[in-house]
Amino acid sequence: MAQPTSAWTFSDYFNAVGERVFNSAAAVATQRATCKRFVNEGYQKFIQSYEWGFMYPTASLEFSADDTEKTLPENFGAIRGKVSRSAASYYEGLTEVAPDEIRRRRAFDDTSAIPSFYALSPVTFVAGTGQTWEMQIYPKTNANITIAFQYRVMAALLSADADYPLGGALHSLTILHAAYAVWEQEKDATQSIQEAQFQTSLQNSIRIDNDLRPVIVDAGRTKRIYSEIVNIDGVE
């Protein structure tokens, strides 16, 4: 899906920073590298400033009969809430255990059934791609099932000119002001005008993020917007 025109790409950001820092969007290579660093440090500053809702997407893994593990998304950081299964009429949560417990149970009984346990295990680290993870299940499934979960994204730095940051158009100016604040801190070793502007934009972004949180209606109670991320099945 195409991004709206109000969404900024990496090149939009570092060109804007170039105009502010070097009075030129078409900065020379060394200056452009500095602008890119300011943008990525500002992006990290923005990401780490709040528990953003967009940092918790939902995902699913398709397990075929007798499957025992599946690789998690490359940007996987941590599970948030319940891990659920759907098989026929079942829609129940799996219990997390340690990988050693999965191996112990398999050694004792390796028959196929409906999975009730899962473990998260790191896959061999590769310098070129970073750390990846896999989900192990027990017992191995006796049918095709879908394991659904919500997880925290590990945000990658912006690299290609056409890269978009997480958060999209709604937070473009906040990320830009964060980059300006990083530049200001490095230039003057102080936090003043640009940092104040970032803090103002940050509060607007937090309000927007809260407005996008799910609204839950409880029986006999007024509806409310959760201050924390809601699990994918709507259960706290």
Coordinates of C-alpha atoms in Angstrom, one line a residue:
M1 CA 0.0 0.0 0.0
A2 CA 1.4 3.4 -1.0
Q3 CA 2.2 5.8 1.8
P4 CA 0.3 9.2 1.9
T5 CA 2.2 12.2 0.5
S6 CA 2.5 13.6 4.1
A7 CA 4.7 10.6 5.0
W8 CA 8.4 11.4 4.9
T9 CA 11.1 9.1 3.5
F10 CA 14.6 8.9 4.8
S11 CA 15.8 11.3 2.0
D12 CA 13.1 13.8 3.0
Y13 CA 14.4 13.8 6.5
F14 CA 18.1 14.1 5.8
N15 CA 17.6 16.7 3.2
A16 CA 15.5 18.8 5.6
V17 CA 18.2 18.4 8.3
G18 CA 20.8 19.4 5.6
E19 CA 19.0 22.6 5.0
R20 CA 18.9 23.3 8.7
V21 CA 22.4 22.3 9.6
F22 CA 24.4 23.1 6.4
N23 CA 22.0 25.5 4.6
S24 CA 21.8 23.0 1.7
A25 CA 19.6 20.0 1.0
A26 CA 22.2 18.8 -1.5
A27 CA 25.0 18.6 1.0
V28 CA 28.3 17.0 0.1
A29 CA 28.8 13.3 0.9
T30 CA 30.4 13.8 4.3
Q31 CA 27.8 16.3 5.3
R32 CA 25.0 14.0 4.0
A33 CA 26.4 11.2 6.2
T34 CA 26.2 13.5 9.2
C35 CA 22.6 14.4 8.4
K36 CA 21.7 10.8 8.1
R37 CA 23.2 10.1 11.5
F38 CA 21.2 12.9 13.0
V39 CA 18.0 11.5 11.5
N40 CA 18.6 8.0 12.7
E41 CA 19.6 9.2 16.2
G42 CA 16.5 11.3 16.3
Y43 CA 14.4 8.4 15.1
Q44 CA 15.8 6.3 17.9
K45 CA 15.1 9.1 20.4
F46 CA 11.5 9.2 19.1
I47 CA 11.0 5.4 19.3
Q48 CA 12.4 5.2 22.8
S49 CA 10.2 8.1 24.1
Y50 CA 7.0 6.1 24.5
E51 CA 5.3 2.7 24.3
W52 CA 3.9 3.3 20.8
G53 CA 1.0 1.3 19.7
F54 CA 2.4 0.9 16.2
M55 CA 5.4 -1.0 17.7
Y56 CA 3.1 -4.0 18.5
P57 CA 1.7 -5.5 15.3
T58 CA 0.0 -8.9 15.2
A59 CA 1.4 -11.9 13.3
S60 CA 0.6 -15.5 12.7
L61 CA 2.6 -18.6 12.0
E62 CA 1.2 -21.5 9.9
F63 CA 2.1 -24.9 11.4
S64 CA 1.5 -28.0 9.3
A65 CA 1.0 -31.5 10.8
D66 CA 4.1 -32.7 12.7
D67 CA 5.8 -29.2 12.6
T68 CA 7.8 -28.5 15.7
E69 CA 9.1 -24.9 15.2
K70 CA 8.8 -21.9 12.9
T71 CA 11.1 -18.9 12.4
L72 CA 9.7 -15.6 13.9
P73 CA 9.6 -12.3 11.9
E74 CA 13.1 -10.8 11.4
N75 CA 12.0 -7.7 13.3
F76 CA 10.8 -9.7 16.3
G77 CA 11.6 -8.3 19.7
A78 CA 9.3 -9.8 22.3
I79 CA 5.9 -11.4 22.7
R80 CA 3.1 -9.2 24.0
G81 CA 0.2 -10.9 25.7
K82 CA -1.3 -14.3 24.9
V83 CA -0.1 -16.7 22.2
S84 CA -3.3 -18.3 20.8
R85 CA -4.0 -21.3 18.6
S86 CA -7.0 -22.0 16.3
A87 CA -7.8 -25.6 15.5
A88 CA -11.3 -26.6 14.6
S89 CA -13.4 -25.1 17.4
Y90 CA -10.4 -24.4 19.7
Y91 CA -9.1 -20.9 20.4
E92 CA -7.1 -21.1 23.5
G93 CA -3.8 -19.8 24.7
L94 CA -0.5 -21.6 24.8
T95 CA 1.6 -21.6 28.0
E96 CA 5.2 -20.3 27.6
V97 CA 8.0 -22.6 28.9
A98 CA 11.8 -22.7 28.5
P99 CA 13.3 -24.4 25.4
D100 CA 14.8 -27.0 27.7
E101 CA 11.2 -27.9 28.9
I102 CA 10.1 -28.4 25.3
R103 CA 13.1 -30.8 24.7
R104 CA 12.4 -32.6 27.9
R105 CA 8.8 -33.2 27.0
R106 CA 9.7 -34.4 23.5
A107 CA 12.2 -36.9 24.9
F108 CA 9.4 -38.3 27.1
D109 CA 6.6 -38.3 24.6
D110 CA 6.9 -37.2 21.0
T111 CA 3.4 -38.0 19.7
S112 CA 1.3 -35.4 17.8
A113 CA -1.6 -33.6 19.3
I114 CA -3.0 -30.1 19.8
P115 CA -0.1 -27.9 21.0
S116 CA -0.4 -26.4 24.5
F117 CA 3.1 -25.1 25.2
Y118 CA 5.5 -22.8 23.3
A119 CA 9.1 -21.6 23.8
L120 CA 11.1 -18.8 22.2
S121 CA 14.6 -19.8 21.2
P122 CA 17.4 -17.8 19.5
V123 CA 18.6 -19.0 16.2
T124 CA 22.3 -18.9 15.4
F125 CA 23.4 -15.2 15.1
V126 CA 24.5 -14.1 11.7
A127 CA 26.4 -10.8 11.5
G128 CA 24.8 -9.8 8.1
T129 CA 21.2 -10.3 9.3
G130 CA 21.4 -10.0 13.1
Q131 CA 19.7 -12.1 15.8
T132 CA 16.6 -14.1 14.7
W133 CA 14.3 -16.2 16.9
E134 CA 12.1 -19.3 16.4
M135 CA 8.9 -20.5 18.2
Q136 CA 8.9 -24.1 19.3
I137 CA 5.7 -25.8 20.2
Y138 CA 4.7 -28.9 22.1
P139 CA 3.3 -31.3 21.4
K140 CA 4.0 -31.2 17.6
T141 CA 0.7 -30.4 15.9
N142 CA -1.5 -33.2 14.5
A143 CA -3.2 -30.9 12.0
N144 CA -2.7 -27.6 10.2
I145 CA -3.1 -24.8 12.7
T146 CA -2.4 -21.1 13.0
I147 CA -0.5 -19.6 15.9
A148 CA -1.4 -16.0 16.4
F149 CA 0.3 -13.4 18.6
Q150 CA 1.2 -9.8 19.1
Y151 CA 4.9 -8.8 19.3
R152 CA 7.2 -5.9 19.8
V153 CA 9.0 -4.7 16.7
M154 CA 12.8 -4.2 16.8
A155 CA 13.0 -1.0 14.7
A156 CA 15.7 -1.0 12.1
L157 CA 17.6 2.1 11.3
L158 CA 16.7 4.0 8.1
S159 CA 19.1 3.1 5.3
A160 CA 17.7 3.4 1.8
D161 CA 16.6 6.8 0.6
A162 CA 13.0 5.6 0.1
D163 CA 12.8 4.0 3.6
Y164 CA 9.8 5.1 5.8
P165 CA 10.1 5.2 9.6
L166 CA 7.6 3.3 11.8
G167 CA 4.7 5.5 12.8
G168 CA 4.1 6.8 9.3
A169 CA 2.7 10.2 8.4
L170 CA 1.1 10.9 11.8
H171 CA 4.5 11.3 13.4
S172 CA 6.6 12.8 10.6
L173 CA 7.2 16.2 12.2
T174 CA 7.9 14.7 15.6
I175 CA 10.7 12.6 14.1
L176 CA 12.1 15.6 12.3
H177 CA 12.1 17.7 15.5
A178 CA 13.8 14.8 17.3
A179 CA 16.6 14.9 14.6
Y180 CA 16.9 18.7 15.1
A181 CA 17.1 18.2 18.8
V182 CA 20.0 15.7 18.4
W183 CA 21.8 18.2 16.2
E184 CA 21.3 21.0 18.7
Q185 CA 22.6 18.8 21.5
E186 CA 25.8 18.0 19.6
K187 CA 26.3 21.5 18.3
D188 CA 25.8 23.4 21.6
A189 CA 25.9 20.6 24.2
T190 CA 22.6 22.1 25.4
Q191 CA 18.9 21.3 25.1
S192 CA 16.8 24.4 24.4
I193 CA 14.7 25.5 21.4
Q194 CA 14.8 22.3 19.3
E195 CA 14.4 20.0 22.3
A196 CA 11.4 22.1 23.5
Q197 CA 9.9 21.8 20.0
F198 CA 10.4 18.1 20.0
Q199 CA 8.7 17.7 23.4
T200 CA 5.7 19.7 22.2
S201 CA 5.5 17.5 19.1
L202 CA 6.0 14.4 21.2
Q203 CA 2.9 15.2 23.3
N204 CA 0.9 15.6 20.2
S205 CA 2.1 12.2 18.9
I206 CA 1.3 10.5 22.2
R207 CA -2.2 11.9 22.1
I208 CA -2.7 10.7 18.5
D209 CA -1.3 7.2 19.5
N210 CA -3.7 7.0 22.4
D211 CA -6.6 8.0 20.2
L212 CA -5.8 5.0 18.0
R213 CA -5.8 2.5 20.8
P214 CA -8.6 -0.1 20.8
V215 CA -11.9 0.8 22.5
I216 CA -13.1 -2.0 24.7
V217 CA -16.8 -2.3 25.8
D218 CA -17.2 -4.4 29.0
A219 CA -20.6 -5.7 29.9
G220 CA -22.3 -3.3 32.3
R221 CA -19.4 -0.9 32.2
T222 CA -18.6 2.2 30.2
K223 CA -16.3 1.8 27.3
R224 CA -12.7 2.8 27.8
I225 CA -9.5 3.2 25.9
Y226 CA -6.7 1.0 27.3
S227 CA -3.5 2.8 28.3
E228 CA -1.7 -0.4 27.4
I229 CA -1.7 -2.5 24.2
V230 CA -4.6 -4.8 24.1
N231 CA -4.0 -8.5 23.3
I232 CA -5.1 -9.7 19.8
D233 CA -8.1 -11.5 21.2
G234 CA -9.2 -8.6 23.3
V235 CA -8.4 -10.2 26.7
E236 CA -6.2 -8.4 29.2

